[in-house]
mmCIF file of C-alpha atoms in Angstrom:
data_model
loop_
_atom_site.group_PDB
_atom_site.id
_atom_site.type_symbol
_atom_site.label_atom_id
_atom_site.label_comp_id
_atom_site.label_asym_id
_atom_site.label_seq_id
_atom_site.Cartn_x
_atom_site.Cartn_y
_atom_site.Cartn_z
ATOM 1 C CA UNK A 1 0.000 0.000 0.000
ATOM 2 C CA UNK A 2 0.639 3.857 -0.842
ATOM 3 C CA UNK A 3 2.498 5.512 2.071
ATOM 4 C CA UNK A 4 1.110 8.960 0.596
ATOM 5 C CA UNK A 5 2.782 11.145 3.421
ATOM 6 C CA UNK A 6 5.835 9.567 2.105
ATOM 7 C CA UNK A 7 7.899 12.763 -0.190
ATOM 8 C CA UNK A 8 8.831 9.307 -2.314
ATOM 9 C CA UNK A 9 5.645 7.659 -3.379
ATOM 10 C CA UNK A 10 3.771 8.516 -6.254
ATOM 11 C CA UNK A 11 -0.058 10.297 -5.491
ATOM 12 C CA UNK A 12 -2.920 11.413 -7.184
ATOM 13 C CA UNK A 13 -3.855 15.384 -7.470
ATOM 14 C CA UNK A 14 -6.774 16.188 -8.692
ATOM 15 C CA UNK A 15 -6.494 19.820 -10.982
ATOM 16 C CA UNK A 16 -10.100 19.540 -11.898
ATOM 17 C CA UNK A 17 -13.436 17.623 -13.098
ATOM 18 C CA UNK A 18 -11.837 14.767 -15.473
ATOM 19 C CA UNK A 19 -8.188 16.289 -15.174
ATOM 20 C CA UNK A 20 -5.694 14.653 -12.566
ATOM 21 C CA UNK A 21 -2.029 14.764 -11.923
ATOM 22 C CA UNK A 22 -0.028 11.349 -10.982
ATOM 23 C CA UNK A 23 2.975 12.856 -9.284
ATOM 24 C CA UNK A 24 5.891 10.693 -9.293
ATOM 25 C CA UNK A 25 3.846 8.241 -11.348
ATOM 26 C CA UNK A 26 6.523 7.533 -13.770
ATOM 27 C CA UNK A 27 9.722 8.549 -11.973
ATOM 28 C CA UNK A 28 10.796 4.715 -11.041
ATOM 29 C CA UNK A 29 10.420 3.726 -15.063
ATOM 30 C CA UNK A 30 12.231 6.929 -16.089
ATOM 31 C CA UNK A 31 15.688 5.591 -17.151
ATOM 32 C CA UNK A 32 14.165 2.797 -19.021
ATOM 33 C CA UNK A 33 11.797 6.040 -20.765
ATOM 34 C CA UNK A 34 14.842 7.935 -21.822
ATOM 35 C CA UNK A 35 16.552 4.693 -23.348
ATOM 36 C CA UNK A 36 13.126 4.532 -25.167
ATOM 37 C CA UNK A 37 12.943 8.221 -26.093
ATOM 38 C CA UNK A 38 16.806 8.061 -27.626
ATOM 39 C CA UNK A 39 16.253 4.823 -29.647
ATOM 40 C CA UNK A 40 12.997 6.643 -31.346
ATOM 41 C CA UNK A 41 14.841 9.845 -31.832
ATOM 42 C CA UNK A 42 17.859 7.752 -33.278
ATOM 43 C CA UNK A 43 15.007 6.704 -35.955
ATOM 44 C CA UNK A 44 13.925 10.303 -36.417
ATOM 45 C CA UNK A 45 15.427 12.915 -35.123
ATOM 46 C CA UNK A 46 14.501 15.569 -33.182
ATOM 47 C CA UNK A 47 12.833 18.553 -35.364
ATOM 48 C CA UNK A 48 11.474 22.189 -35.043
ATOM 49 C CA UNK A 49 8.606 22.092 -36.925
ATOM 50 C CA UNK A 50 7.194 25.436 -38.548
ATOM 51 C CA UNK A 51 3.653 26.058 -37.835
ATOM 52 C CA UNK A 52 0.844 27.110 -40.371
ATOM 53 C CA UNK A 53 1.951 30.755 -39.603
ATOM 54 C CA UNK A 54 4.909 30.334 -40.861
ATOM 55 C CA UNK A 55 6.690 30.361 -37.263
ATOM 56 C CA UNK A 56 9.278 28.190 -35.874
ATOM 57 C CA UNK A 57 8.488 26.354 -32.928
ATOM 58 C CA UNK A 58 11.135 26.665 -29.723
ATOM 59 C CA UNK A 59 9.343 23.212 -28.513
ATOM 60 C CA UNK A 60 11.737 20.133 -30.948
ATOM 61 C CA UNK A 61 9.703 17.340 -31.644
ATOM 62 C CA UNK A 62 9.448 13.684 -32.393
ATOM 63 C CA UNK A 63 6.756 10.716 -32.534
ATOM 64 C CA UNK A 64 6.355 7.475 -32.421
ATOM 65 C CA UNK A 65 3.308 4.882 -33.019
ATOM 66 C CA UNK A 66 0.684 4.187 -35.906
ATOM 67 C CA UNK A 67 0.560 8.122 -36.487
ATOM 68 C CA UNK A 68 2.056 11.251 -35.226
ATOM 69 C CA UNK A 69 1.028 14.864 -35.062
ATOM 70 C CA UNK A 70 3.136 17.543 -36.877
ATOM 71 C CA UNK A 71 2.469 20.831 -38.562
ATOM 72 C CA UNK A 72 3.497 22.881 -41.950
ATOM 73 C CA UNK A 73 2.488 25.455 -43.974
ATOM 74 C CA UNK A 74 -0.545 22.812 -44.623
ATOM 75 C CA UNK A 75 -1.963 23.039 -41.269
ATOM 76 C CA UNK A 76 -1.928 20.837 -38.546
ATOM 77 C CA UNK A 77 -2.345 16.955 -38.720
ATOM 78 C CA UNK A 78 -1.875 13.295 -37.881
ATOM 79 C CA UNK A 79 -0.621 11.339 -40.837
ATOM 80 C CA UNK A 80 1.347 7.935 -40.816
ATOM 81 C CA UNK A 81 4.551 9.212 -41.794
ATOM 82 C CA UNK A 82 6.842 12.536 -41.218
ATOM 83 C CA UNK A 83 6.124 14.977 -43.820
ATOM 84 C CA UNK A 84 9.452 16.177 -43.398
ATOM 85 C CA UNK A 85 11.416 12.996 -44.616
ATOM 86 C CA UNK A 86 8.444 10.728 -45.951
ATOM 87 C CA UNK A 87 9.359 7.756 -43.916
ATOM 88 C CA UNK A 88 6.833 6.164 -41.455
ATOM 89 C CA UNK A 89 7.230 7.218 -37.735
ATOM 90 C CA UNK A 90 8.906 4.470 -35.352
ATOM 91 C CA UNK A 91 6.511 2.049 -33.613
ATOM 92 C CA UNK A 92 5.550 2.973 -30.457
ATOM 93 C CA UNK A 93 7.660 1.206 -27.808
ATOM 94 C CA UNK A 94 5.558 -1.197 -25.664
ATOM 95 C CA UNK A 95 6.755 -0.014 -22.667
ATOM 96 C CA UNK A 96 5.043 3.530 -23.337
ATOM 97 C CA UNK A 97 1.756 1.867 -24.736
ATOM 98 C CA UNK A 98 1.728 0.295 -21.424
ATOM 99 C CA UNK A 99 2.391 3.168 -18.984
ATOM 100 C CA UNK A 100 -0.241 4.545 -20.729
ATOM 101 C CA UNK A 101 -2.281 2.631 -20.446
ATOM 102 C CA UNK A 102 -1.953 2.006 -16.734
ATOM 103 C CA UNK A 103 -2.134 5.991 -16.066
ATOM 104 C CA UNK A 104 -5.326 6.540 -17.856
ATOM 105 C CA UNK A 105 -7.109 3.530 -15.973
ATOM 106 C CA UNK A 106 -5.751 4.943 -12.854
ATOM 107 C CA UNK A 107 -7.169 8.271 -13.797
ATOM 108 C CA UNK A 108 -11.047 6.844 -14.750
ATOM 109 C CA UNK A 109 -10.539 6.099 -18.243
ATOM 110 C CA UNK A 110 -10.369 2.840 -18.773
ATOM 111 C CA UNK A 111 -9.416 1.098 -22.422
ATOM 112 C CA UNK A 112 -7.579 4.068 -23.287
ATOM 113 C CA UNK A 113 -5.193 2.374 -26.424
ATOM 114 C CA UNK A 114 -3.206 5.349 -28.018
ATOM 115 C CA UNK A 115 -2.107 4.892 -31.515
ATOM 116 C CA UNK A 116 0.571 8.149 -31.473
ATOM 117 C CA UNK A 117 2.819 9.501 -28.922
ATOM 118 C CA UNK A 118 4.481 12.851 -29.403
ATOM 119 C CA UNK A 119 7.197 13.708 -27.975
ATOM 120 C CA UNK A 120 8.535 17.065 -26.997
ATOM 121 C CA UNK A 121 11.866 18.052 -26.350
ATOM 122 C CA UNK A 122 12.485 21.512 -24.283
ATOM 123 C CA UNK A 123 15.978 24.068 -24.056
ATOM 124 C CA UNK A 124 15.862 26.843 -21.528
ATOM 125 C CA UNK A 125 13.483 29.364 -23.480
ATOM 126 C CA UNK A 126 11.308 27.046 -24.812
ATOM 127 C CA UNK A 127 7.778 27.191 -24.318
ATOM 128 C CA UNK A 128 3.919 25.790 -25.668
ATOM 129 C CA UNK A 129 1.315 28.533 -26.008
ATOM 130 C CA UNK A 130 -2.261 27.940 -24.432
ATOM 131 C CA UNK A 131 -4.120 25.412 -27.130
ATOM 132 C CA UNK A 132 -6.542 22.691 -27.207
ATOM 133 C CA UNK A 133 -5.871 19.285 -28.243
ATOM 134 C CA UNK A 134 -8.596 18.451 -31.032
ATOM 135 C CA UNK A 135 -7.400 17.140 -33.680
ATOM 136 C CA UNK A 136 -8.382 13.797 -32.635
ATOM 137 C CA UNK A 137 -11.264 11.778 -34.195
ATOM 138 C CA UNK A 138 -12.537 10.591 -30.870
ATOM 139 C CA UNK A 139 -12.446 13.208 -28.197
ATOM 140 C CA UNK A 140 -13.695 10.978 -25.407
ATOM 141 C CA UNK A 141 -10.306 9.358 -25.470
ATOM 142 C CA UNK A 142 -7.836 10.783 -22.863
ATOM 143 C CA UNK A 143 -4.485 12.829 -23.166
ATOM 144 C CA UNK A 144 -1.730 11.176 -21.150
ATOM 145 C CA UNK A 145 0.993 13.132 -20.965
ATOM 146 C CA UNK A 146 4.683 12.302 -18.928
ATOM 147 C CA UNK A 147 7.065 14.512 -17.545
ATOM 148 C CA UNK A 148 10.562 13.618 -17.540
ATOM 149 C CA UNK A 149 13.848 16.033 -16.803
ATOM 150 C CA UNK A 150 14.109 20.026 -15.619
ATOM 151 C CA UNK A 151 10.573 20.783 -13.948
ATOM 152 C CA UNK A 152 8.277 23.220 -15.922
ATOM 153 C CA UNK A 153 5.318 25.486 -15.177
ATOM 154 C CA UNK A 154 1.925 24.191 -16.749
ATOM 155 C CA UNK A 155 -0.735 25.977 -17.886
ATOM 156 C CA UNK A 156 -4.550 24.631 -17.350
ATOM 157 C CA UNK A 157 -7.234 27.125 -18.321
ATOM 158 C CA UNK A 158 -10.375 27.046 -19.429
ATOM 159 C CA UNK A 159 -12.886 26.349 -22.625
ATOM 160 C CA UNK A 160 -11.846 29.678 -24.181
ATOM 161 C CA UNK A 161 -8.133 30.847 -24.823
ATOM 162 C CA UNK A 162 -8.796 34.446 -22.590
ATOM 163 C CA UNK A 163 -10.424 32.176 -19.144
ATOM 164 C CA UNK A 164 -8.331 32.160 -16.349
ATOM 165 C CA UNK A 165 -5.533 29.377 -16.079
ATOM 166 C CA UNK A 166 -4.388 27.237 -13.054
ATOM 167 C CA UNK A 167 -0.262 27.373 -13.176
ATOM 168 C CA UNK A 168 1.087 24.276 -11.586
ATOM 169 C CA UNK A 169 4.614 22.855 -11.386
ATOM 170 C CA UNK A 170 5.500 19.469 -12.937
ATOM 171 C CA UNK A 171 8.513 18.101 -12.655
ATOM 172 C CA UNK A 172 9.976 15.031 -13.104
ATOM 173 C CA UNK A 173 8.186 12.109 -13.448
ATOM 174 C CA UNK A 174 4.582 14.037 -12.815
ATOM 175 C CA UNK A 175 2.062 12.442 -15.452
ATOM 176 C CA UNK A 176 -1.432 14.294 -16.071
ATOM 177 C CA UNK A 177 -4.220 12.756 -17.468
ATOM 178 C CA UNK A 178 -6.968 14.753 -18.576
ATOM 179 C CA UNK A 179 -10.445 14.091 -20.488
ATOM 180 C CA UNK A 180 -14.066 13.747 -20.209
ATOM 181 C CA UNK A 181 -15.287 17.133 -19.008
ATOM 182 C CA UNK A 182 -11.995 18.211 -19.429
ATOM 183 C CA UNK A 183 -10.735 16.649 -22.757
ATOM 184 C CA UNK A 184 -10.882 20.635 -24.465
ATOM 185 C CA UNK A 185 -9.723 22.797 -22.086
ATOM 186 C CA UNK A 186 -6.523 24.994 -23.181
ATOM 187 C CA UNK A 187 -3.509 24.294 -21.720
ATOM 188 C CA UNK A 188 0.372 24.605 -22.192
ATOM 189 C CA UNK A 189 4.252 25.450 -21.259
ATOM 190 C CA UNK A 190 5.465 28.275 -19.491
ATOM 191 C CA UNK A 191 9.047 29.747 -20.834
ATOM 192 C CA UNK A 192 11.330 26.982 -19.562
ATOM 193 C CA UNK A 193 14.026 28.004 -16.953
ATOM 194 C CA UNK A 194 17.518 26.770 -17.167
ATOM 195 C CA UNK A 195 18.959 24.185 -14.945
ATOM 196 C CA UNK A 196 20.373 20.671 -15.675
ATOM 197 C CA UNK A 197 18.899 17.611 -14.115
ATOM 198 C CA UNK A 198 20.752 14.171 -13.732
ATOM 199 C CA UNK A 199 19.019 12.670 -16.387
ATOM 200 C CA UNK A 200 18.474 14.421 -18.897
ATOM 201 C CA UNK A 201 21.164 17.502 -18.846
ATOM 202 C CA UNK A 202 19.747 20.553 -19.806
ATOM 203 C CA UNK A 203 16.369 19.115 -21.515
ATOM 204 C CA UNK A 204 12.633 18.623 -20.065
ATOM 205 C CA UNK A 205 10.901 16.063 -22.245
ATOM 206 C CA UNK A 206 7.297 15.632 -22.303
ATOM 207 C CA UNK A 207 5.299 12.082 -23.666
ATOM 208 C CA UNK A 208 1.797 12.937 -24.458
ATOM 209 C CA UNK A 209 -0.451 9.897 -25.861
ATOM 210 C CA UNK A 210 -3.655 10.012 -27.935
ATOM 211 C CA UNK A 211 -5.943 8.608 -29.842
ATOM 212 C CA UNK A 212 -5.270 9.622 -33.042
ATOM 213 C CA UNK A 213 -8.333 7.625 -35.247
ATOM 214 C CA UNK A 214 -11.074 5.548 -34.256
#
């Protein structure tokens, strides 16, 4: 059983109707994650994509699984392979698929079975403006999304970009799961600060699972 007055074991905090955070929840797996997250990025590198606007993003990205999520001058979209080389996106470890998994039925959402996982690197500086996550087919599937490396500010608002927004710390091996009532509420990534952390150097990476396609 839990100890959950122990500063070690993982705990459930609940940010709000549908939306929880799992903090510590992936901390004990994280070496294994980073071996995971280099052997996909080996496969396709890191990239900063440029969005519809024609601006570079400061967040570098990667994905792995049946589909992954990137943006160009097109728009943004889920497609099978990386418009940037044409080549289909790495499978999506089983480990991840698993964690998950796990998270999302510990959250309320059971049978949660993502078929992309993108995956964000951050450098000091780098941030993710306030958006909503809907370019999913199904939006009563969850967002999982793991923390690993330097802690970051997050961003939880509302239903509208201008509402109000809760500004929490994650850090390393936090996970948040959010859907239902809360599947399209904006959200994002404060500026990040610099600092270098044991596993990861100078980097924070974030693992965020969907469901791209029914």
């Amino acid at each position: 059983m839990l100890d959950l007055f122990s500063e070690e074991a993982p705990w459930a905090e609940p940010l709000a109707e549908g939306a929880v955070i799992l903090r510590r929840r992936a901390r004990e797996h994280a070496g294994e994650l980073m071996r995971l997250v280099e052997e996909v990025s080996a496969r396709n590198p890191f990239h900063h994509r440029i969005t519809p606007g024609g601006h570079r993003m400061s967040v570098a990205m990667t994905n792995c699984g049946d589909f992954g999520w990137s943006t160009d001058s097109r728009g943004y979209q889920y497609s099978e392979r990386d418009n940037a080389s044409g080549l289909r996106w790495p499978a999506m470890p089983d480990r991840f698929r698993q964690l998950a998994r796990e998270c999302a039925d510990e959250a309320g959402f059971a049978q949660f079975n993502p078929d992309a996982c993108l995956i964000n690197r951050y450098e000091p500086g780098a941030k993710l403006t306030l958006h909503q996550d809907k370019d999913e087919q199904d939006l009563k599937q969850p967002i999982v999304s793991v923390s690993l490396g330097l802690p970051a500010v997050f961003q939880f608002g509302g239903f509208d970009r201008g509402d109000a927004t809760q500004r929490v710390l994650l850090e390393h091996g936090d996970i948040v799961v959010w859907g239902g009532p809360s599947r399209l509420r904006f959200h994002g990534i404060l500026p990040l600060k610099p600092g270098i952390h044991p596993l990861t150097g100078a980097f924070r990476y974030n693992l965020t699972f969907r469901r791209a396609f029914r």
